[in-house]
């Protein structure tokens, strides 16, 4: 399961960073390009905050919170015992690393960098591939938690192994 988790995280990270490089080289800030009517558009911004521009003045706090979540994912990853948890944590890890990379390596400086966002949803908020992975991963985790599925998977009962 660890291979699936890490492979998916790496794939998300590569796609996220690749699309951000593409957006920075192709799109012009303030010039919106409609993809699906005005529902889904391309609109390049550099976001100092979180979703819906929450925490614009507290980028360093968002970095610390992201690092804490990353730590939790890495601890949970050591216990993963089901494909669903591996997928959920892989998506979360890849997305977190994608946005943390921006926080550490983009202007205005380490720990305060602005995240590259370019996918405009209905004019409500603008995100990126990392955000999609985080939302989907969190959604899967909510379903798994609601179902009571532990990270380690269902209990193993050796006495029933040959049934």
Short mmCIF file of C-alpha atoms in Angstrom, two decimals:
data_model
loop_
_atom_site.label_atom_id
_atom_site.label_comp_id
_atom_site.label_asym_id
_atom_site.label_seq_id
_atom_site.Cartn_x
_atom_site.Cartn_y
_atom_site.Cartn_z
CA UNK A 1 0.00 0.00 0.00
CA UNK A 2 2.91 2.34 0.67
CA UNK A 3 3.99 2.13 -2.97
CA UNK A 4 0.49 3.13 -4.13
CA UNK A 5 0.36 6.01 -1.64
CA UNK A 6 3.81 7.38 -2.52
CA UNK A 7 3.35 6.81 -6.26
CA UNK A 8 0.06 8.69 -6.27
CA UNK A 9 1.55 11.50 -4.16
CA UNK A 10 4.44 11.83 -6.61
CA UNK A 11 2.08 11.83 -9.61
CA UNK A 12 -0.08 14.57 -8.03
CA UNK A 13 3.02 16.63 -7.20
CA UNK A 14 4.42 16.33 -10.75
CA UNK A 15 1.09 17.20 -12.41
CA UNK A 16 0.49 20.07 -9.98
CA UNK A 17 3.92 21.64 -10.47
CA UNK A 18 3.83 21.01 -14.23
CA UNK A 19 0.46 22.74 -14.61
CA UNK A 20 1.66 25.66 -12.48
CA UNK A 21 4.72 26.10 -14.71
CA UNK A 22 2.43 25.93 -17.75
CA UNK A 23 0.04 28.50 -16.21
CA UNK A 24 2.86 30.90 -15.34
CA UNK A 25 4.30 30.65 -18.86
CA UNK A 26 0.99 30.78 -20.73
CA UNK A 27 -1.59 32.81 -18.80
CA UNK A 28 -1.65 36.52 -18.08
CA UNK A 29 -2.90 37.66 -14.65
CA UNK A 30 -6.29 39.33 -14.99
CA UNK A 31 -7.06 37.83 -18.42
CA UNK A 32 -9.74 35.22 -17.82
CA UNK A 33 -10.16 32.46 -20.42
CA UNK A 34 -13.50 30.62 -20.35
CA UNK A 35 -13.27 26.84 -20.74
CA UNK A 36 -16.81 25.65 -19.98
CA UNK A 37 -18.86 28.77 -20.51
CA UNK A 38 -18.16 31.04 -17.58
CA UNK A 39 -18.47 28.13 -15.15
CA UNK A 40 -14.88 26.88 -15.38
CA UNK A 41 -12.20 29.32 -16.52
CA UNK A 42 -8.46 29.84 -16.47
CA UNK A 43 -7.50 32.87 -14.40
CA UNK A 44 -3.94 33.19 -13.09
CA UNK A 45 -3.41 34.58 -9.59
CA UNK A 46 -0.77 34.26 -6.89
CA UNK A 47 -2.58 33.47 -3.66
CA UNK A 48 -0.98 34.43 -0.33
CA UNK A 49 -3.85 32.87 1.64
CA UNK A 50 -5.94 29.73 1.74
CA UNK A 51 -9.15 28.92 -0.12
CA UNK A 52 -11.40 31.94 -0.70
CA UNK A 53 -8.35 34.12 0.12
CA UNK A 54 -8.76 33.40 3.83
CA UNK A 55 -5.62 34.26 5.82
CA UNK A 56 -4.02 36.60 3.28
CA UNK A 57 -1.91 38.22 5.99
CA UNK A 58 -0.98 34.97 7.74
CA UNK A 59 0.86 32.98 5.08
CA UNK A 60 3.44 31.73 7.58
CA UNK A 61 0.64 30.34 9.82
CA UNK A 62 -0.80 28.48 6.82
CA UNK A 63 2.66 27.04 6.18
CA UNK A 64 2.86 25.76 9.76
CA UNK A 65 -0.65 24.26 9.58
CA UNK A 66 0.24 22.59 6.27
CA UNK A 67 3.41 21.13 7.80
CA UNK A 68 1.37 19.74 10.72
CA UNK A 69 -1.09 18.10 8.32
CA UNK A 70 1.83 16.74 6.32
CA UNK A 71 3.25 15.25 9.53
CA UNK A 72 -0.09 13.59 10.32
CA UNK A 73 -0.30 12.12 6.80
CA UNK A 74 3.24 10.73 7.08
CA UNK A 75 2.47 9.10 10.44
CA UNK A 76 -0.81 7.66 9.11
CA UNK A 77 0.97 6.44 5.96
CA UNK A 78 3.06 4.05 8.05
CA UNK A 79 -0.14 2.31 9.21
CA UNK A 80 -2.09 2.25 5.93
CA UNK A 81 -3.67 -1.13 5.27
CA UNK A 82 -6.30 -0.53 2.61
CA UNK A 83 -6.22 0.69 -0.98
CA UNK A 84 -8.83 3.38 -0.20
CA UNK A 85 -6.74 4.86 2.62
CA UNK A 86 -3.62 4.68 0.43
CA UNK A 87 -5.41 6.64 -2.32
CA UNK A 88 -6.85 9.20 0.11
CA UNK A 89 -3.53 9.80 1.85
CA UNK A 90 -1.61 9.80 -1.44
CA UNK A 91 -3.89 12.53 -2.82
CA UNK A 92 -3.59 14.52 0.41
CA UNK A 93 0.19 14.14 0.53
CA UNK A 94 0.71 15.09 -3.12
CA UNK A 95 -1.56 18.11 -2.85
CA UNK A 96 0.00 19.29 0.40
CA UNK A 97 3.50 18.97 -1.04
CA UNK A 98 2.46 20.87 -4.18
CA UNK A 99 1.15 23.87 -2.27
CA UNK A 100 3.93 23.71 0.34
CA UNK A 101 6.45 23.81 -2.48
CA UNK A 102 4.92 27.10 -3.54
CA UNK A 103 4.99 28.41 0.04
CA UNK A 104 8.70 27.60 0.36
CA UNK A 105 10.08 28.33 -3.11
CA UNK A 106 7.99 31.14 -4.61
CA UNK A 107 8.00 34.89 -4.00
CA UNK A 108 7.99 36.74 -1.69
CA UNK A 109 10.17 34.23 0.20
CA UNK A 110 10.51 30.95 2.10
CA UNK A 111 7.48 30.13 4.25
CA UNK A 112 5.61 33.11 2.82
CA UNK A 113 5.47 32.22 -0.87
CA UNK A 114 2.29 32.71 -2.82
CA UNK A 115 0.53 29.65 -4.24
CA UNK A 116 -0.05 29.65 -8.01
CA UNK A 117 -3.79 29.27 -8.67
CA UNK A 118 -5.38 29.27 -12.11
CA UNK A 119 -8.58 27.16 -12.22
CA UNK A 120 -11.53 29.51 -11.66
CA UNK A 121 -14.70 27.79 -10.41
CA UNK A 122 -17.87 29.73 -11.21
CA UNK A 123 -16.11 32.98 -10.26
CA UNK A 124 -16.32 31.85 -6.59
CA UNK A 125 -12.72 30.78 -6.03
CA UNK A 126 -9.55 29.98 -7.95
CA UNK A 127 -7.50 26.87 -7.24
CA UNK A 128 -5.01 24.43 -8.74
CA UNK A 129 -4.42 20.70 -9.18
CA UNK A 130 -3.06 20.35 -5.63
CA UNK A 131 -6.32 21.79 -4.29
CA UNK A 132 -8.34 19.27 -6.30
CA UNK A 133 -6.26 16.41 -4.89
CA UNK A 134 -6.63 17.73 -1.32
CA UNK A 135 -10.41 18.09 -1.62
CA UNK A 136 -10.87 14.64 -3.17
CA UNK A 137 -8.50 13.04 -0.62
CA UNK A 138 -10.32 14.75 2.27
CA UNK A 139 -13.66 13.62 0.82
CA UNK A 140 -12.48 10.00 0.69
CA UNK A 141 -11.20 10.29 4.27
CA UNK A 142 -14.62 11.59 5.40
CA UNK A 143 -16.34 8.61 3.77
CA UNK A 144 -13.86 6.17 5.31
CA UNK A 145 -14.27 7.79 8.74
CA UNK A 146 -18.08 7.72 8.43
CA UNK A 147 -17.90 4.02 7.56
CA UNK A 148 -15.58 3.43 10.51
CA UNK A 149 -12.78 2.07 8.32
CA UNK A 150 -9.51 2.35 10.26
CA UNK A 151 -6.31 3.43 8.49
CA UNK A 152 -4.84 0.00 9.17
CA UNK A 153 -7.78 -1.70 7.48
CA UNK A 154 -10.27 -4.23 8.80
CA UNK A 155 -9.11 -6.51 11.61
CA UNK A 156 -7.38 -9.67 10.45
CA UNK A 157 -8.86 -12.92 11.79
CA UNK A 158 -6.47 -15.79 10.98
CA UNK A 159 -9.00 -18.40 12.14
CA UNK A 160 -11.22 -17.43 9.19
CA UNK A 161 -8.44 -17.27 6.60
CA UNK A 162 -9.46 -20.53 4.93
CA UNK A 163 -13.25 -19.95 4.85
#
